[in-house]
Amino acid sequence: MDSVTLEPVRAAGSPCALLNGPGSAQQHAGTRAGPLGCVPLSHQVAGHKYGVDKVGILQHPDGTVLKQLQPPPRGPRELQFYSTVYAKDCCDPCLLELQQHLPKYYSTWSSPDSPTELYLKLEDVTRRFQKPCIMDVKIGQRSYDPFASQEKREQQIRKYPLMEEIGFLLLGMRVYNVGLDSFDTYDQHYGRGLMKDTVKDGLCKFFYNGDRLRRDVITASVAKVQSILRWFEKQRQLNFYASSLLFVYEGLPSAPEDKPGTLSLQKNKGVLEYNNNIEQSLSTMYTLHKSHHPSTQDNSAWHDLLTPSDACEQETRVQELPEVEVRMIDFAHVFPSEVHDHGYIYGLRNLLKVLQQILDD
């Protein structure tokens, strides 16, 4: 397997994740307009906000997402990651498989008025959804990378002491309430308030639409996360820190209410056309979140997962499930490695365990 040339540079800190409430980002004080018809993304559940933070995210008129490059070393490292994975001459089967789990990377972009202000031009994975429900989950056992200072490590541990045991952290989410025709939002403070005995209920809120629990969406999400887990169990060339999973599903009902446990759903026969109104197109958060550190800790109490037969059965039935996106995001802290990414694997397994518990209840 070809090696990836990602240099392990000391990582700098980043601002805390933010939650932008309903309404246009341009309505918030201090927000400035973007270049060349680009507009600040209005509905971010975590990450940097354009015009408020030093870096931020924009929506390009063509429907792509522009993530402003962060200061060195974070920004150049993320650019190097995307450029390596999406290189035209890439022949590494590991990286080619990884592409299906990431937002598509198109190129770098800059405005003629500010040619030195560089952006990553990325796929907006929410584009085809009318009422996108979105959740950002940080994956890993620790919220700092191996190059963080002792002060930074202690700071991150204080923010969420359970990260090492639970293996993931809910950074933010918004869920469409079908009865009220509005979105319920939950920020990083909500996620950091979840304890070991309440994290299942916290995640459950993402799949409850005010009328019923979307078991079909949970089942589809499980299949997607399992696919990402299989990639991590095979690869030994990259370790991911400050990385998250982005979950997206359609909140607008498209089929009659299903009986409990039923997987087969009718597809929405209507064409989900992209609404250029920023209020309708929920942006994604391709931004920095500190995450984990490789660990060989057993924590066997968290390791009861779906059996391989269950996984195979779910994959064969995935075509019956609703459209769900689960993508890896935030790559400012990706480093070369020769061992499995134990911290990320641990977090994925525990997240799968909790999702399965929600289904079983």
mmCIF file of C-alpha atoms in Angstrom:
data_model
loop_
_atom_site.group_PDB
_atom_site.id
_atom_site.type_symbol
_atom_site.label_atom_id
_atom_site.label_comp_id
_atom_site.label_asym_id
_atom_site.label_seq_id
_atom_site.Cartn_x
_atom_site.Cartn_y
_atom_site.Cartn_z
ATOM 1 C CA MET A 1 0.000 0.000 0.000
ATOM 2 C CA ASP A 2 1.409 3.391 -0.945
ATOM 3 C CA SER A 3 2.273 5.723 1.892
ATOM 4 C CA VAL A 4 0.634 9.096 2.280
ATOM 5 C CA THR A 5 2.929 12.085 2.603
ATOM 6 C CA LEU A 6 1.230 13.948 5.418
ATOM 7 C CA GLU A 7 3.733 15.579 7.703
ATOM 8 C CA PRO A 8 3.181 15.404 11.488
ATOM 9 C CA VAL A 9 3.361 19.112 12.285
ATOM 10 C CA ARG A 10 2.509 20.441 15.736
ATOM 11 C CA ALA A 11 -1.207 21.177 15.841
ATOM 12 C CA ALA A 12 -2.525 24.519 17.005
ATOM 13 C CA GLY A 13 -5.691 24.985 19.020
ATOM 14 C CA SER A 14 -9.067 25.967 17.590
ATOM 15 C CA PRO A 15 -12.156 27.833 18.737
ATOM 16 C CA CYS A 16 -14.969 25.921 20.355
ATOM 17 C CA ALA A 17 -17.718 24.603 18.108
ATOM 18 C CA LEU A 18 -20.646 26.956 17.568
ATOM 19 C CA LEU A 19 -24.333 26.499 16.953
ATOM 20 C CA ASN A 20 -26.062 28.974 14.701
ATOM 21 C CA GLY A 21 -29.776 29.127 15.352
ATOM 22 C CA PRO A 22 -32.523 29.318 12.722
ATOM 23 C CA GLY A 23 -32.398 32.202 10.308
ATOM 24 C CA SER A 24 -29.954 33.579 7.835
ATOM 25 C CA ALA A 25 -26.373 33.991 8.938
ATOM 26 C CA GLN A 26 -26.528 37.474 7.488
ATOM 27 C CA GLN A 27 -29.025 38.440 10.192
ATOM 28 C CA HIS A 28 -26.478 37.980 12.949
ATOM 29 C CA ALA A 29 -24.565 41.027 14.042
ATOM 30 C CA GLY A 30 -21.026 41.220 12.798
ATOM 31 C CA THR A 31 -21.508 38.854 9.881
ATOM 32 C CA ARG A 32 -20.060 40.110 6.622
ATOM 33 C CA ALA A 33 -21.068 39.209 3.092
ATOM 34 C CA GLY A 34 -18.977 36.733 1.149
ATOM 35 C CA PRO A 35 -17.107 37.325 -2.122
ATOM 36 C CA LEU A 36 -18.573 37.043 -5.631
ATOM 37 C CA GLY A 37 -22.131 36.127 -4.753
ATOM 38 C CA CYS A 38 -21.131 33.633 -2.063
ATOM 39 C CA VAL A 39 -23.201 33.745 1.104
ATOM 40 C CA PRO A 40 -22.427 32.632 4.649
ATOM 41 C CA LEU A 41 -23.989 29.281 5.406
ATOM 42 C CA SER A 42 -26.959 29.852 7.637
ATOM 43 C CA HIS A 43 -27.516 26.554 9.449
ATOM 44 C CA GLN A 44 -24.347 25.162 10.971
ATOM 45 C CA VAL A 45 -24.622 22.881 13.958
ATOM 46 C CA ALA A 46 -20.913 23.181 14.759
ATOM 47 C CA GLY A 47 -17.820 24.896 13.490
ATOM 48 C CA HIS A 48 -16.501 28.272 12.376
ATOM 49 C CA LYS A 49 -18.928 30.930 11.183
ATOM 50 C CA TYR A 50 -17.964 33.172 8.287
ATOM 51 C CA GLY A 51 -17.712 36.847 9.197
ATOM 52 C CA VAL A 52 -17.636 36.164 12.920
ATOM 53 C CA ASP A 53 -14.675 33.823 13.321
ATOM 54 C CA LYS A 54 -11.361 34.399 11.599
ATOM 55 C CA VAL A 55 -12.218 31.595 9.198
ATOM 56 C CA GLY A 56 -15.578 30.291 8.086
ATOM 57 C CA ILE A 57 -17.749 28.500 5.547
ATOM 58 C CA LEU A 58 -19.550 29.890 2.512
ATOM 59 C CA GLN A 59 -22.013 28.625 -0.033
ATOM 60 C CA HIS A 60 -20.929 29.167 -3.641
ATOM 61 C CA PRO A 61 -23.641 30.019 -6.202
ATOM 62 C CA ASP A 62 -22.993 26.679 -7.914
ATOM 63 C CA GLY A 63 -24.146 24.835 -4.785
ATOM 64 C CA THR A 64 -20.771 23.762 -3.477
ATOM 65 C CA VAL A 65 -19.358 24.581 -0.054
ATOM 66 C CA LEU A 66 -16.316 26.809 0.396
ATOM 67 C CA LYS A 67 -14.325 26.143 3.534
ATOM 68 C CA GLN A 68 -11.887 28.943 4.249
ATOM 69 C CA LEU A 69 -8.387 27.592 4.742
ATOM 70 C CA GLN A 70 -7.335 27.744 8.384
ATOM 71 C CA PRO A 71 -4.029 29.302 9.472
ATOM 72 C CA PRO A 72 -0.918 27.082 9.346
ATOM 73 C CA PRO A 73 -0.361 24.335 10.116
ATOM 74 C CA ARG A 74 -4.019 23.287 10.160
ATOM 75 C CA GLY A 75 -5.132 24.688 6.817
ATOM 76 C CA PRO A 76 -2.171 23.485 4.732
ATOM 77 C CA ARG A 77 -2.416 20.072 6.356
ATOM 78 C CA GLU A 78 -6.104 19.729 5.449
ATOM 79 C CA LEU A 79 -5.411 20.905 1.903
ATOM 80 C CA GLN A 80 -2.630 18.341 1.636
ATOM 81 C CA PHE A 81 -4.986 15.616 2.842
ATOM 82 C CA TYR A 82 -7.690 16.408 0.279
ATOM 83 C CA SER A 83 -5.141 16.869 -2.507
ATOM 84 C CA THR A 84 -3.576 13.485 -1.747
ATOM 85 C CA VAL A 85 -6.821 11.534 -1.461
ATOM 86 C CA TYR A 86 -8.347 13.110 -4.583
ATOM 87 C CA ALA A 87 -5.192 13.262 -6.722
ATOM 88 C CA LYS A 88 -5.954 12.374 -10.350
ATOM 89 C CA ASP A 89 -3.123 9.856 -10.413
ATOM 90 C CA CYS A 90 -4.049 8.299 -7.059
ATOM 91 C CA CYS A 91 -3.801 4.519 -7.344
ATOM 92 C CA ASP A 92 -3.765 3.628 -3.659
ATOM 93 C CA PRO A 93 -6.798 1.345 -3.130
ATOM 94 C CA CYS A 94 -7.036 2.463 0.495
ATOM 95 C CA LEU A 95 -7.424 6.121 -0.472
ATOM 96 C CA LEU A 96 -9.707 5.351 -3.401
ATOM 97 C CA GLU A 97 -12.040 3.525 -1.035
ATOM 98 C CA LEU A 98 -11.816 6.367 1.475
ATOM 99 C CA GLN A 99 -13.226 8.804 -1.100
ATOM 100 C CA GLN A 100 -16.709 7.321 -0.769
ATOM 101 C CA HIS A 101 -16.766 8.307 2.914
ATOM 102 C CA LEU A 102 -15.760 11.963 2.386
ATOM 103 C CA PRO A 103 -17.379 15.018 0.855
ATOM 104 C CA LYS A 104 -16.109 15.355 -2.708
ATOM 105 C CA TYR A 105 -13.171 17.715 -3.110
ATOM 106 C CA TYR A 106 -13.113 19.738 -6.316
ATOM 107 C CA SER A 107 -10.258 22.218 -6.025
ATOM 108 C CA THR A 108 -9.085 25.266 -4.178
ATOM 109 C CA TRP A 109 -10.906 28.539 -4.837
ATOM 110 C CA SER A 110 -10.220 32.200 -4.298
ATOM 111 C CA SER A 111 -11.918 35.439 -5.229
ATOM 112 C CA PRO A 112 -10.174 37.707 -7.778
ATOM 113 C CA ASP A 113 -10.588 40.484 -5.223
ATOM 114 C CA SER A 114 -8.728 38.493 -2.544
ATOM 115 C CA PRO A 115 -6.483 35.992 -4.349
ATOM 116 C CA THR A 116 -4.546 35.116 -1.204
ATOM 117 C CA GLU A 117 -7.690 34.139 0.727
ATOM 118 C CA LEU A 118 -7.877 30.465 -0.154
ATOM 119 C CA TYR A 119 -10.860 28.138 0.188
ATOM 120 C CA LEU A 120 -11.427 24.401 -0.170
ATOM 121 C CA LYS A 121 -14.220 23.799 -2.682
ATOM 122 C CA LEU A 122 -16.248 20.864 -1.358
ATOM 123 C CA GLU A 123 -19.469 18.989 -1.962
ATOM 124 C CA ASP A 124 -22.527 20.140 -0.023
ATOM 125 C CA VAL A 125 -23.888 16.758 1.030
ATOM 126 C CA THR A 126 -27.179 18.326 2.176
ATOM 127 C CA ARG A 127 -27.919 19.737 -1.268
ATOM 128 C CA ARG A 128 -30.558 17.238 -2.391
ATOM 129 C CA PHE A 129 -32.541 17.341 0.860
ATOM 130 C CA GLN A 130 -35.542 19.616 1.367
ATOM 131 C CA LYS A 131 -35.653 19.516 5.186
ATOM 132 C CA PRO A 132 -32.225 18.153 6.067
ATOM 133 C CA CYS A 133 -31.741 16.905 9.596
ATOM 134 C CA ILE A 134 -28.069 17.117 10.476
ATOM 135 C CA MET A 135 -25.803 15.937 13.283
ATOM 136 C CA ASP A 136 -22.078 16.361 13.928
ATOM 137 C CA VAL A 137 -20.454 13.687 16.110
ATOM 138 C CA LYS A 138 -16.794 13.923 17.100
ATOM 139 C CA ILE A 139 -15.196 10.481 17.020
ATOM 140 C CA GLY A 140 -12.355 9.230 19.236
ATOM 141 C CA GLN A 141 -11.272 8.807 22.803
ATOM 142 C CA ARG A 142 -9.527 12.133 23.309
ATOM 143 C CA SER A 143 -10.128 15.684 22.134
ATOM 144 C CA TYR A 144 -6.480 16.499 21.451
ATOM 145 C CA ASP A 145 -3.807 15.175 19.115
ATOM 146 C CA PRO A 146 -0.359 13.830 20.059
ATOM 147 C CA PHE A 147 1.280 17.223 19.472
ATOM 148 C CA ALA A 148 -0.988 19.222 21.773
ATOM 149 C CA SER A 149 0.572 20.994 24.745
ATOM 150 C CA GLN A 150 -0.077 19.765 28.260
ATOM 151 C CA GLU A 151 -2.240 22.830 28.859
ATOM 152 C CA LYS A 152 -4.329 22.046 25.780
ATOM 153 C CA ARG A 153 -4.744 18.414 26.824
ATOM 154 C CA GLU A 154 -5.947 19.367 30.277
ATOM 155 C CA GLN A 155 -8.309 21.937 28.801
ATOM 156 C CA GLN A 156 -9.892 19.408 26.438
ATOM 157 C CA ILE A 157 -10.226 16.764 29.138
ATOM 158 C CA ARG A 158 -12.040 19.243 31.387
ATOM 159 C CA LYS A 159 -14.526 19.986 28.588
ATOM 160 C CA TYR A 160 -15.680 16.366 28.359
ATOM 161 C CA PRO A 161 -14.015 13.944 30.801
ATOM 162 C CA LEU A 162 -16.030 10.996 29.437
ATOM 163 C CA MET A 163 -14.536 11.223 25.940
ATOM 164 C CA GLU A 164 -11.981 8.496 26.619
ATOM 165 C CA GLU A 165 -14.587 6.092 27.994
ATOM 166 C CA ILE A 166 -17.471 6.828 25.611
ATOM 167 C CA GLY A 167 -15.390 7.410 22.502
ATOM 168 C CA PHE A 168 -17.528 10.063 20.851
ATOM 169 C CA LEU A 169 -19.093 13.455 21.521
ATOM 170 C CA LEU A 170 -22.229 15.039 20.098
ATOM 171 C CA LEU A 171 -21.145 18.490 18.882
ATOM 172 C CA GLY A 172 -24.479 19.724 17.579
ATOM 173 C CA MET A 173 -27.629 18.786 15.701
ATOM 174 C CA ARG A 174 -30.847 20.127 14.264
ATOM 175 C CA VAL A 175 -33.937 18.016 13.717
ATOM 176 C CA TYR A 176 -37.035 18.784 11.683
ATOM 177 C CA ASN A 177 -40.275 18.648 13.707
ATOM 178 C CA VAL A 178 -43.000 17.597 11.280
ATOM 179 C CA GLY A 179 -45.865 18.804 13.478
ATOM 180 C CA LEU A 180 -44.473 22.292 14.045
ATOM 181 C CA ASP A 181 -42.790 22.619 10.630
ATOM 182 C CA SER A 182 -39.667 23.916 12.344
ATOM 183 C CA PHE A 183 -36.239 22.744 13.434
ATOM 184 C CA ASP A 184 -35.161 21.854 16.963
ATOM 185 C CA THR A 185 -31.500 22.696 17.551
ATOM 186 C CA TYR A 186 -28.996 21.348 20.081
ATOM 187 C CA ASP A 187 -25.528 22.823 20.532
ATOM 188 C CA GLN A 188 -22.174 21.685 21.885
ATOM 189 C CA HIS A 189 -23.218 22.465 25.454
ATOM 190 C CA TYR A 190 -26.073 19.993 25.142
ATOM 191 C CA GLY A 191 -23.670 17.335 23.879
ATOM 192 C CA ARG A 192 -21.105 17.960 26.596
ATOM 193 C CA GLY A 193 -23.856 17.620 29.180
ATOM 194 C CA LEU A 194 -24.601 14.042 28.144
ATOM 195 C CA MET A 195 -23.362 11.412 30.585
ATOM 196 C CA LYS A 196 -22.804 7.699 30.106
ATOM 197 C CA ASP A 197 -26.370 6.921 31.168
ATOM 198 C CA THR A 198 -27.966 9.706 29.077
ATOM 199 C CA VAL A 199 -25.963 9.638 25.833
ATOM 200 C CA LYS A 200 -28.387 7.147 24.282
ATOM 201 C CA ASP A 201 -31.360 9.431 24.951
ATOM 202 C CA GLY A 202 -29.361 12.373 23.623
ATOM 203 C CA LEU A 203 -28.638 10.661 20.314
ATOM 204 C CA CYS A 204 -32.209 9.413 20.146
ATOM 205 C CA LYS A 205 -33.444 13.005 19.806
ATOM 206 C CA PHE A 206 -31.788 13.245 16.401
ATOM 207 C CA PHE A 207 -33.986 10.477 15.046
ATOM 208 C CA TYR A 208 -37.277 11.663 16.600
ATOM 209 C CA ASN A 209 -39.298 13.958 14.339
ATOM 210 C CA GLY A 210 -41.913 15.068 16.860
ATOM 211 C CA ASP A 211 -44.240 12.289 15.771
ATOM 212 C CA ARG A 212 -42.257 9.066 15.725
ATOM 213 C CA LEU A 213 -38.794 7.589 15.998
ATOM 214 C CA ARG A 214 -37.230 7.223 12.551
ATOM 215 C CA ARG A 215 -36.052 3.635 12.955
ATOM 216 C CA ASP A 216 -35.539 3.420 9.214
ATOM 217 C CA VAL A 217 -33.035 6.264 9.379
ATOM 218 C CA ILE A 218 -31.207 4.660 12.321
ATOM 219 C CA THR A 219 -30.911 1.381 10.417
ATOM 220 C CA ALA A 220 -29.550 3.142 7.340
ATOM 221 C CA SER A 221 -27.118 5.136 9.508
ATOM 222 C CA VAL A 222 -25.846 1.955 11.150
ATOM 223 C CA ALA A 223 -25.062 0.460 7.738
ATOM 224 C CA LYS A 224 -23.130 3.589 6.727
ATOM 225 C CA VAL A 225 -21.112 3.715 9.960
ATOM 226 C CA GLN A 226 -20.324 -0.001 9.652
ATOM 227 C CA SER A 227 -18.882 0.638 6.205
ATOM 228 C CA ILE A 228 -16.609 3.355 7.602
ATOM 229 C CA LEU A 229 -15.589 1.044 10.454
ATOM 230 C CA ARG A 230 -14.571 -1.695 8.007
ATOM 231 C CA TRP A 231 -12.307 0.784 6.215
ATOM 232 C CA PHE A 232 -10.603 1.705 9.489
ATOM 233 C CA GLU A 233 -10.171 -1.938 10.463
ATOM 234 C CA LYS A 234 -8.244 -2.542 7.232
ATOM 235 C CA GLN A 235 -6.040 0.547 6.970
ATOM 236 C CA ARG A 236 -2.829 1.279 8.873
ATOM 237 C CA GLN A 237 -1.492 4.357 7.136
ATOM 238 C CA LEU A 238 -3.506 7.240 8.608
ATOM 239 C CA ASN A 239 -4.545 8.359 12.080
ATOM 240 C CA PHE A 240 -7.341 10.936 12.369
ATOM 241 C CA TYR A 241 -7.587 13.550 15.089
ATOM 242 C CA ALA A 242 -10.105 16.388 15.408
ATOM 243 C CA SER A 243 -12.405 14.593 12.981
ATOM 244 C CA SER A 244 -16.167 14.075 12.994
ATOM 245 C CA LEU A 245 -18.955 12.162 11.322
ATOM 246 C CA LEU A 246 -21.647 14.206 9.629
ATOM 247 C CA PHE A 247 -25.117 12.599 9.564
ATOM 248 C CA VAL A 248 -27.826 13.927 7.220
ATOM 249 C CA TYR A 249 -31.307 12.636 6.415
ATOM 250 C CA GLU A 250 -34.526 13.985 4.923
ATOM 251 C CA GLY A 251 -36.885 15.250 7.610
ATOM 252 C CA LEU A 252 -39.819 15.755 5.252
ATOM 253 C CA PRO A 253 -42.158 12.733 5.430
ATOM 254 C CA SER A 254 -42.349 10.810 2.177
ATOM 255 C CA ALA A 255 -44.173 7.620 3.139
ATOM 256 C CA PRO A 256 -46.981 6.439 5.438
ATOM 257 C CA GLU A 257 -45.985 5.721 9.009
ATOM 258 C CA ASP A 258 -44.227 2.389 9.227
ATOM 259 C CA LYS A 259 -44.885 -0.422 11.638
ATOM 260 C CA PRO A 260 -42.184 -0.903 14.291
ATOM 261 C CA GLY A 261 -39.233 -2.821 12.914
ATOM 262 C CA THR A 262 -40.276 -2.431 9.288
ATOM 263 C CA LEU A 263 -37.348 -1.669 7.004
ATOM 264 C CA SER A 264 -39.048 -1.437 3.640
ATOM 265 C CA LEU A 265 -40.028 2.130 2.782
ATOM 266 C CA GLN A 266 -41.452 3.795 -0.260
ATOM 267 C CA LYS A 267 -39.047 6.134 -1.988
ATOM 268 C CA ASN A 268 -40.028 9.750 -2.180
ATOM 269 C CA LYS A 269 -41.339 9.955 -5.735
ATOM 270 C CA GLY A 270 -40.955 13.709 -5.805
ATOM 271 C CA VAL A 271 -37.719 15.116 -7.131
ATOM 272 C CA LEU A 272 -35.766 16.810 -4.365
ATOM 273 C CA GLU A 273 -34.663 19.884 -6.207
ATOM 274 C CA TYR A 274 -32.033 22.083 -4.669
ATOM 275 C CA ASN A 275 -33.435 25.299 -3.291
ATOM 276 C CA ASN A 276 -30.905 28.075 -3.774
ATOM 277 C CA ASN A 277 -32.444 29.932 -0.861
ATOM 278 C CA ILE A 278 -29.867 29.609 1.897
ATOM 279 C CA GLU A 279 -32.716 29.150 4.352
ATOM 280 C CA GLN A 280 -33.596 25.847 2.695
ATOM 281 C CA SER A 281 -30.108 24.488 2.050
ATOM 282 C CA LEU A 282 -28.635 23.434 5.388
ATOM 283 C CA SER A 283 -24.910 23.698 5.236
ATOM 284 C CA THR A 284 -22.456 21.173 6.520
ATOM 285 C CA MET A 285 -19.589 21.776 8.882
ATOM 286 C CA TYR A 286 -16.286 20.939 7.222
ATOM 287 C CA THR A 287 -14.456 22.461 10.169
ATOM 288 C CA LEU A 288 -12.069 21.694 12.966
ATOM 289 C CA HIS A 289 -13.018 19.660 16.021
ATOM 290 C CA LYS A 290 -10.330 18.072 18.195
ATOM 291 C CA SER A 291 -10.926 14.375 18.608
ATOM 292 C CA HIS A 292 -8.946 11.341 19.679
ATOM 293 C CA HIS A 293 -5.639 9.636 20.356
ATOM 294 C CA PRO A 294 -4.815 5.975 19.518
ATOM 295 C CA SER A 295 -5.321 3.728 22.503
ATOM 296 C CA THR A 296 -5.073 0.032 23.227
ATOM 297 C CA GLN A 297 -7.431 0.331 26.185
ATOM 298 C CA ASP A 298 -9.860 -2.582 26.247
ATOM 299 C CA ASN A 299 -13.038 -1.095 27.741
ATOM 300 C CA SER A 300 -14.697 -4.388 26.880
ATOM 301 C CA ALA A 301 -18.032 -3.320 28.364
ATOM 302 C CA TRP A 302 -18.533 -1.103 25.297
ATOM 303 C CA HIS A 303 -17.581 -3.741 22.723
ATOM 304 C CA ASP A 304 -20.823 -5.726 22.321
ATOM 305 C CA LEU A 305 -21.699 -4.907 18.734
ATOM 306 C CA LEU A 306 -23.749 -6.225 15.865
ATOM 307 C CA THR A 307 -22.680 -9.656 14.659
ATOM 308 C CA PRO A 308 -21.131 -9.995 11.179
ATOM 309 C CA SER A 309 -24.294 -11.723 9.996
ATOM 310 C CA ASP A 310 -26.368 -8.766 11.167
ATOM 311 C CA ALA A 311 -24.099 -6.406 9.255
ATOM 312 C CA CYS A 312 -24.325 -8.440 6.056
ATOM 313 C CA GLU A 313 -28.095 -8.662 6.310
ATOM 314 C CA GLN A 314 -28.406 -4.912 6.771
ATOM 315 C CA GLU A 315 -26.147 -4.206 3.811
ATOM 316 C CA THR A 316 -28.182 -6.412 1.509
ATOM 317 C CA ARG A 317 -31.304 -4.489 2.513
ATOM 318 C CA VAL A 318 -29.833 -0.997 2.403
ATOM 319 C CA GLN A 319 -31.578 -0.281 -0.887
ATOM 320 C CA GLU A 320 -34.893 -0.498 0.974
ATOM 321 C CA LEU A 321 -33.864 2.251 3.384
ATOM 322 C CA PRO A 322 -34.273 6.029 3.099
ATOM 323 C CA GLU A 323 -31.551 8.294 1.756
ATOM 324 C CA VAL A 324 -29.055 8.922 4.548
ATOM 325 C CA GLU A 325 -25.600 10.477 4.379
ATOM 326 C CA VAL A 326 -22.820 9.703 6.850
ATOM 327 C CA ARG A 327 -19.552 11.381 5.861
ATOM 328 C CA MET A 328 -16.237 11.931 7.576
ATOM 329 C CA ILE A 329 -15.335 15.622 7.888
ATOM 330 C CA ASP A 330 -12.573 17.826 9.341
ATOM 331 C CA PHE A 331 -9.060 16.783 8.342
ATOM 332 C CA ALA A 332 -6.768 19.459 9.713
ATOM 333 C CA HIS A 333 -5.223 16.867 12.035
ATOM 334 C CA VAL A 334 -4.541 13.757 9.966
ATOM 335 C CA PHE A 335 -1.149 12.133 10.463
ATOM 336 C CA PRO A 336 0.735 9.243 8.853
ATOM 337 C CA SER A 337 0.820 6.022 10.824
ATOM 338 C CA GLU A 338 1.865 2.390 10.634
ATOM 339 C CA VAL A 339 -0.743 1.073 13.079
ATOM 340 C CA HIS A 340 -4.518 0.901 13.264
ATOM 341 C CA ASP A 341 -6.308 4.050 14.355
ATOM 342 C CA HIS A 342 -7.438 2.558 17.662
ATOM 343 C CA GLY A 343 -9.080 5.735 18.972
ATOM 344 C CA TYR A 344 -11.307 6.204 15.916
ATOM 345 C CA ILE A 345 -12.175 2.496 15.760
ATOM 346 C CA TYR A 346 -13.094 2.523 19.433
ATOM 347 C CA GLY A 347 -15.398 5.507 18.940
ATOM 348 C CA LEU A 348 -17.105 4.009 15.884
ATOM 349 C CA ARG A 349 -17.791 0.729 17.685
ATOM 350 C CA ASN A 350 -19.279 2.463 20.685
ATOM 351 C CA LEU A 351 -21.414 4.732 18.525
ATOM 352 C CA LEU A 352 -22.738 1.658 16.702
ATOM 353 C CA LYS A 353 -23.513 0.013 20.018
ATOM 354 C CA VAL A 354 -25.596 2.982 21.167
ATOM 355 C CA LEU A 355 -27.445 3.228 17.833
ATOM 356 C CA GLN A 356 -28.292 -0.460 18.062
ATOM 357 C CA GLN A 357 -29.537 0.007 21.616
ATOM 358 C CA ILE A 358 -31.904 2.729 20.366
ATOM 359 C CA LEU A 359 -33.232 0.318 17.746
ATOM 360 C CA ASP A 360 -33.652 -2.485 20.266
ATOM 361 C CA ASP A 361 -35.652 -0.426 22.785
#
